[in-house]
Amino acid sequence: MEFECDVVICGGGPNGLMTACELALAGVRPVVIERRTEPGPEYRANGMVGQVVRLLERRGLYGRLADGGSPRPADRFMFAAFPLEFGRLEHNPVYTVLVPQQRIEAMLAERARELGVEIRSGHTLSGLVQNEDGVVAEIDGRHRLEAAYLVGADGGRSLTRKMAGIDFPGVTTDHMVSRAADVSVPDSLRDAESGGLRIPGYGVIPPFQHQRTERGLVVFAPYPGGGRTMINVSTTGRPGTAEPFGVDELRETLEYVVGAPVPIGPPAGDGPHKLRRLVGGNTRIADRYREGRVLLVGDAAHVHSAIGGPGLNLGLQDSVNLAWKLAATIQGWAPAGLLDTYERERRPVAERVTMQTQAQSVLTGPGPEVTALRVLFGELLAEPVVLQRVADLIAGADVRYDMGVDGPWVGRFSPDLGTVQRGARAVLVDRTGSLAAVAEPWKSRVDVVAEPVAGVTAMLVRPDGYVAWVAQDDEPDVETLRAALRRWFGDA
């Protein structure tokens, strides 16, 4: 059956664009359908946290966001409004890059077009039919687009998910109200030492850190460059009025939470400016990530609180995990059941993210009983082993897939490999110089490199950066290597 493209991707946000880039690198033809014709005015994610930062470096994309250099782990971060000193850790996995989502989208769209991806803006999925051979996507009620598979990357209200008949169980809460706006702040209130917000009668709110009081939660975010300052205030109750949300309401709520007036004003310039009142929230995971030839990534598959910023780490790694397996299936070399490992590997990660964001929401809530819980939790965080566990949780470094074999690093995101995976291919790291002949039958799918990895003689790394096999002996077991190659990359 001839298709206009191999994969239709519904949604041109970061997850859809990353899926498109990965598919194109694998030699598959995606088409992205996006309802917007230009970037939305709303600020969403404010950066990325976790393993995805290192993954972008491997694809040669980190420098496009961070203006060169290599990512470094963050010495400090937050969990449930607790300031954490990760510089104390021997192994700090918490990498960050502070850029707005619009810039991330623009970078990924630029990269997708470089790779020949067609992005059709101003179009919406209006119908979906699939059979054993492929899918037919109806676009705008007028056009048909036929493909082998369709990927829904169209957010928490995903039309793809609904049309595929996939349920979205979970919980909805309405007790918390989040108010956020770009504002102007008098220079006299900016703390010269910390860069935070100095409030007479209260104290200093450090920059980019959740500050909890008995009445709510405050974030002060003076973004680099001086062009944008955002304040977010979350409270239980106090739903506001039916009037449109504005800076006056944010100022009143901020005074309620900190117990002192703060003379903030509207931002300067033309914008777009953030101005949002959000009542309640959702924690949901799709009951399945795949229905026939339709698959879900990112917020289409799971939604959760944004506290701690785990969303892009979760969603973009969904995309990278799915893309190479989908490409292998389309190209005909995927071993049996490879595509099914997408949900098997990624669902537990989504469950872990929803768990920790729900826990953070409880720990940052108002009330003396929460304060008591925080005292106990703070004592636990003073223990290095607990601090390491929390760091691994934030970064997703505690994720371990079942690879069918044992060994250090197996199932985990691999150690630093530089940019040897820029082409989104599997690599066999071989310091012995003897394994190229073993991997020769898979040379169209696996590159052999001599990149040094401390304590490791040889290592097989999948395209998504996770380790499928490892050897520490001077004479690696070639039979277990062949088994791993067959398991993940098909018959020789």
C-alpha atoms as one frame of an Amber mdcrd trajectory, in Angstrom:
protein
   0.000   0.000   0.000   1.439   3.378  -1.029   1.300   6.140   1.572   1.724
   9.891   1.234   3.931   9.668   4.333   5.006   6.994   6.796   3.732   8.648
   9.979   1.231  11.410  10.666   2.065  13.317  13.841  -0.819  15.299  15.297
   0.638  18.149  17.327   3.547  20.481  16.624   4.643  21.117  20.193   7.993
  19.912  21.567   6.945  16.246  21.788   5.521  16.086  18.280   8.499  17.893
  16.779  10.991  15.707  18.649   9.203  12.593  17.391   9.393  13.971  13.857
  13.117  14.727  14.138  13.906  11.254  15.465  11.846   9.546  12.762  13.521
  11.605  10.044  16.979  10.719  11.386  15.939   7.068  11.151  14.959   7.450
   7.482  11.176   7.589   7.994   8.910  10.224   6.387   6.743  12.032   8.967
   4.233  14.832   8.400   3.337  17.077  11.342  -0.198  18.481  11.585  -0.503
  21.517  13.876  -3.630  23.602  14.439  -1.678  26.769  15.312  -0.269  29.013
  12.612   2.188  30.740  14.959   3.548  30.161  18.471   0.916  30.604  21.159
   1.090  33.669  23.441   1.020  31.534  26.601   4.245  30.756  28.392   4.248
  27.102  29.402   7.355  25.187  30.401  10.241  27.401  31.478  13.019  24.917
  30.814  14.079  21.304  31.012  15.246  19.180  33.918  16.803  15.722  33.885
  18.196  13.183  31.449  16.619  14.881  28.436  19.204  17.677  28.704  22.005
  15.175  28.141  20.010  13.515  25.381  19.714  16.825  23.510  23.470  17.243
  23.769  23.930  13.849  22.106  21.795  15.008  19.211  23.846  18.200  18.907
  20.862  20.330  20.006  21.839  21.485  23.486  24.140  24.198  22.150  21.285
  25.699  20.149  19.434  26.389  23.391  22.295  27.187  25.734  24.469  29.129
  23.266  27.243  26.579  23.242  29.105  24.727  25.947  28.216  21.446  27.595
  25.524  20.809  30.197  26.555  20.777  33.834  24.552  19.390  36.747  22.769
  21.979  38.873  24.289  22.447  42.324  20.922  23.593  43.677  17.322  22.700
  42.944  13.934  22.492  44.637  11.640  19.675  45.695   8.310  20.543  47.341
   9.695  24.013  48.220  12.713  22.469  49.975  15.994  23.973  48.706  18.344
  21.097  47.883  22.145  21.286  47.771  23.050  18.719  45.130  26.642  19.924
  45.088  27.075  17.652  48.143  26.443  14.546  46.043  29.132  12.418  44.479
  26.837  11.616  41.542  24.549  14.529  40.696  22.141  13.634  37.838  20.104
  16.870  37.853  20.924  18.708  34.639  18.909  21.790  33.741  18.536  24.320
  30.943  16.477  27.445  31.590  14.719  28.453  28.356  11.031  29.129  27.596
   9.028  26.501  25.743   8.587  28.807  22.739  12.341  28.751  22.167  12.459
  24.964  22.536   9.659  24.611  19.973  11.349  27.028  17.566  14.633  25.122
  17.808  12.977  21.742  17.228  10.907  23.108  14.327  14.087  24.477  12.738
  15.804  21.123  13.164  12.810  19.225  11.788  12.794  21.352   8.628  16.545
  20.826   8.240  15.804  17.100   8.217  13.138  17.511   5.540  10.085  17.173
   7.792   6.906  18.731   6.424   5.048  20.792   9.045   1.496  21.682   8.020
   0.303  24.537  10.219  -3.278  25.706  10.570  -4.798  22.233  10.261  -6.745
  20.014  12.662  -7.439  16.307  12.846 -11.172  15.868  12.252 -11.489  12.128
  11.695  -9.532   8.913  12.011  -9.960   5.473  10.456  -7.483   2.612  10.684
  -7.188  -0.924   9.376  -4.559  -3.665   9.272  -2.535  -1.823   6.632  -2.526
   1.769   7.819  -4.438   4.805   8.989  -6.454   7.468   7.192  -6.448  10.852
   8.932  -9.146  13.310   7.944  -7.831  16.865   8.109 -10.179  19.851   8.552
 -13.092  17.732   7.374 -11.870  18.111   3.780  -8.588  16.307   3.195  -7.366
  12.741   3.703  -3.847  11.822   4.679  -2.882   8.148   4.530   0.042   6.734
   6.493   1.315   3.564   8.104   0.942   4.966  11.641  -0.380   8.026  13.461
   1.150   9.547  16.604  -0.933  11.728  18.903   1.194  14.489  20.413  -1.718
  16.894  20.759  -1.764  17.553  24.477  -3.892  16.728  27.462  -7.149  17.299
  25.546  -5.917  15.107  22.702  -8.346  14.634  19.823  -6.216  11.701  18.709
  -6.741   9.905  22.009 -10.500  10.509  21.928 -10.878   9.404  18.295  -8.862
   6.251  18.998 -11.243   5.391  21.853  -8.542   5.466  24.528  -9.774   6.318
  28.022  -7.962   8.825  30.229  -8.579   7.795  33.852  -7.317   9.780  36.802
  -8.329  12.515  39.213  -9.340  16.154  38.894  -8.943  18.576  41.793 -10.458
  22.047  42.148  -9.196  23.240  45.532  -5.948  24.849  44.351  -5.864  28.112
  42.381  -2.673  29.153  40.598  -2.246  32.761  39.467   0.733  33.706  37.315
   1.666  36.867  35.447   4.604  38.719  34.000   5.071  41.830  36.134   7.273
  44.821  36.784   9.065  45.027  40.143  10.601  48.181  41.633  14.388  48.013
  41.690  14.284  48.713  45.427  12.653  45.295  45.972  15.330  43.326  44.138
  17.828  41.766  46.512  21.318  42.509  45.212  22.943  39.498  46.862  20.537
  36.703  45.862  18.677  38.255  42.931  15.459  37.508  44.802  12.433  39.582
  45.772  12.857  41.502  49.042   9.496  42.147  50.713   9.509  44.530  53.702
   7.789  42.836  56.606   8.361  39.343  55.187  11.901  38.788  53.941  13.520
  37.593  50.702  11.934  35.187  48.224  14.890  33.572  46.399  14.748  33.495
  42.591  13.344  30.407  40.853  12.525  28.655  44.130   9.152  27.752  45.571
   8.529  29.675  48.781   5.830  28.177  51.012   3.880  29.948  53.738   0.942
  28.764  55.841  -1.347  30.352  53.234   0.145  29.395  49.920   3.097  29.095
  47.573   5.065  31.798  45.730   7.564  31.616  42.873   9.614  34.666  41.808
  11.232  34.198  38.405  13.467  37.015  37.071  14.554  35.480  33.769  18.087
  36.065  32.461  18.571  39.126  30.288  16.271  41.326  32.338  13.472  41.228
  29.797  10.925  39.236  31.791   9.938  38.776  35.427   7.165  36.376  36.406
   5.420  35.786  39.725   3.267  32.737  40.427   1.080  32.456  43.532  -0.855
  29.290  44.431  -3.494  29.141  47.141  -6.182  26.813  48.390  -9.576  28.356
  47.748  -9.783  32.084  46.983 -11.132  31.401  43.476 -11.270  35.069  42.549
 -14.084  36.713  40.663 -15.773  36.269  37.331 -13.763  39.216  36.070 -10.793
  38.563  33.773  -7.609  37.898  35.690  -5.129  40.745  35.949  -2.077  41.968
  37.846  -4.286  43.619  40.497  -5.683  40.215  41.496  -2.187  38.724  41.582
  -0.980  41.588  43.807  -3.882  41.057  46.237  -3.269  37.289  46.398   0.472
  37.758  46.898  -0.195  40.063  49.851  -2.550  37.453  51.333   0.108  34.716
  51.088   3.132  36.654  52.408   1.248  38.940  54.802   2.711  42.161  53.424
   1.958  44.460  50.458   4.140  44.102  47.372   3.915  46.989  44.833   4.172
  44.971  41.628   2.815  46.398  38.370   2.106  45.354  34.780   5.113  44.456
  32.624   6.675  46.808  30.145   6.786  46.144  26.402   4.408  44.620  23.899
   4.610  40.985  25.014   3.332  38.370  24.701   2.988  38.392  28.472   1.921
  35.591  30.747  -1.431  36.242  32.445  -3.196  33.143  33.746  -5.544  32.001
  36.493  -5.731  28.221  36.692  -8.276  26.546  38.951  -7.572  22.954  39.948
  -5.584  20.428  38.009  -5.540  16.945  36.543  -3.468  13.844  37.155  -4.281
  11.282  34.464  -2.601   8.497  32.486  -4.102   6.970  29.332  -5.342   3.432
  29.924  -3.154   2.379  26.997  -0.570   4.158  24.854  -1.439   2.296  21.678
  -4.605   1.407  19.830  -3.689  -0.489  16.664  -1.663   1.897  14.522  -2.304
   4.925  16.727   0.175   5.776  19.502   0.332   8.554  22.109   3.271  10.586
  23.439   3.653  13.353  25.988   0.609  15.055  27.473  -1.685  13.067  25.190
  -0.649  10.035  27.250  -0.292  11.624  30.698  -0.938  14.896  32.529   0.233
  15.956  35.992   1.170  18.966  38.078   3.973  21.095  36.636   5.723  21.436
  40.009   9.423  20.679  39.635   9.265  20.902  35.845   9.288  17.171  34.923
   6.980  17.455  31.901   9.478  17.838  29.058  11.864  15.266  30.531   8.986
  12.799  30.499   7.417  13.752  27.164  10.557  14.164  25.058  11.911  10.841
  26.260   8.559   9.281  25.287   9.195  10.638  21.795  12.741   9.322  21.521
  11.789   5.915  22.930   8.907   5.542  20.499  10.532   6.921  17.358  13.335
   4.393  16.845  11.005   1.475  17.566   8.364   2.821  15.203  10.982   3.386
  12.490  12.256  -0.179  12.915   8.704  -1.496  12.580   8.018   0.527   9.430
  11.330  -0.489   7.864  10.646  -4.159   8.560  13.584  -5.122  10.768  12.000
  -4.769  14.206  12.103  -7.938  16.294   8.728  -9.296  17.407   7.061  -7.161
  20.044   9.525  -4.253  19.850   6.814  -1.618  19.443   4.966  -2.969  22.475
   7.993  -2.233  24.658   7.259   1.483  24.212   4.359   1.456  26.674   5.941
  -1.225  28.823   8.972   1.002  29.413   7.396   4.437  29.487   4.202   3.902
  31.489   6.043   3.157  34.773   8.008   6.386  34.270   4.773   8.368  33.897
   3.379   6.682  37.008   6.490   7.682  38.934   6.271  11.299  37.779   2.602
  11.573  38.731   3.431  10.060  42.120   6.148  12.562  42.922   4.227  15.608
  41.664   1.211  14.618  43.771   3.501  14.211  46.777   5.022  17.651  46.170
   1.577  19.216  45.908   0.690  17.842  49.348   3.998  18.954  50.884   3.583
  22.514  49.593  -0.007  22.898  50.734  -1.106  25.300  53.499  -1.859  24.436
  57.094  -0.040  23.568  60.342  -0.328  19.822  59.763   1.589  20.196  56.496
   4.159  22.294  58.325   4.669  19.419  60.761   5.077  16.977  57.880   7.627
  19.296  56.300   9.699  19.351  59.499   9.948  15.567  59.374  10.648  15.495
  55.624  13.326  18.162  56.053  15.114  15.997  58.625  15.100  13.102  56.176
  16.553  15.266  53.400  19.552  15.975  55.607  20.609  12.354  55.058  22.864
  11.987  51.959  21.207   8.723  50.888  17.767  10.398  50.895  19.101  13.430
  49.040  20.535  11.112  46.366  17.206   9.307  46.021  15.379  12.604  45.543
  17.950  13.822  43.009  17.558  10.597  41.023  13.776  10.948  41.192  13.833
  14.540  39.904  16.175  13.676  37.032  14.586  10.355  36.108  17.938   8.720
  36.846  16.136   6.046  38.855  14.507   4.726  35.673  15.642   1.200  34.807
  14.178  -0.715  31.875  14.116  -4.508  31.723  16.776  -5.441  29.168  16.812
  -9.171  29.934  20.431  -9.082  31.177  22.203  -7.808  34.278  25.159  -5.548
  34.819  26.073  -2.002  35.837  24.279   0.595  33.727  22.089  -2.033  32.018
  18.600  -0.597  31.600  19.727   2.881  32.619  20.565   6.034  30.692  24.159
   5.616  29.590  27.181   7.577  30.815  28.496  10.506  28.814  29.074   9.562
  25.157  29.678  13.006  23.695  27.860  13.405  20.390  28.420   9.906  18.963
  24.624   9.464  18.808  23.954  12.609  16.816  22.410  10.437  14.087  20.001
   8.755  16.540  21.542   5.317  15.920  22.502   2.568  18.309  26.179   2.417
  19.238  28.443  -0.363  20.444  31.213   1.112  22.569  34.190  -1.236  22.180
  37.476  -0.579  23.930  38.850  -4.011  23.035  38.844  -3.472  19.290  37.551
  -7.024  18.868  33.769  -6.627  18.687  33.362  -4.929  15.318  33.273  -8.334
  13.628  30.529  -9.499  15.998  28.395  -6.444  15.229  29.170  -6.477  11.485
  25.865  -8.167  10.494  24.012  -5.273  12.193  26.170  -2.486  10.732  23.174
  -0.837   9.040  21.607  -0.337  12.488  24.530  -0.161  14.957  27.676   1.979
  14.899  30.865   0.739  16.573  32.910   3.380  18.434  35.828   3.379  20.873
  34.455   6.116  23.153  35.936   5.498  26.632  33.551   4.812  29.513  35.023
   4.473  33.003  34.887   0.928  34.363  33.380  -0.510  31.178  35.076  -2.609
  28.499  32.153  -2.621  26.070  28.610  -1.283  26.063  25.628  -1.538  23.692
  23.518   1.640  23.775  20.121   1.895  22.084  19.203   4.989  20.021  17.314
   6.438  23.012  20.495   6.405  25.104  19.645   3.431  27.339  22.123   0.594
  27.861  21.089  -2.814  26.502  24.274  -4.787  27.291  27.568  -4.169  29.069
  30.867  -5.962  29.680  33.577  -5.231  32.224  35.942  -8.101  31.441  38.842
  -7.856  29.024  37.237 -10.668  27.015  33.505  -9.800  26.633  30.964 -12.602
  26.252  30.167 -12.330  22.545  27.187 -14.694  22.750  25.324 -12.440  25.189
  26.201  -9.492  22.933  24.721 -11.272  19.901  21.600 -12.062  21.939  21.213
  -8.390  22.873  21.724  -7.316  19.258  19.034  -9.755  18.105  16.652  -8.749
  20.900  16.719  -5.039  20.057  17.820  -4.831  16.424  16.378  -7.935  14.810
  17.977 -10.772  12.941  21.420 -10.258  11.488
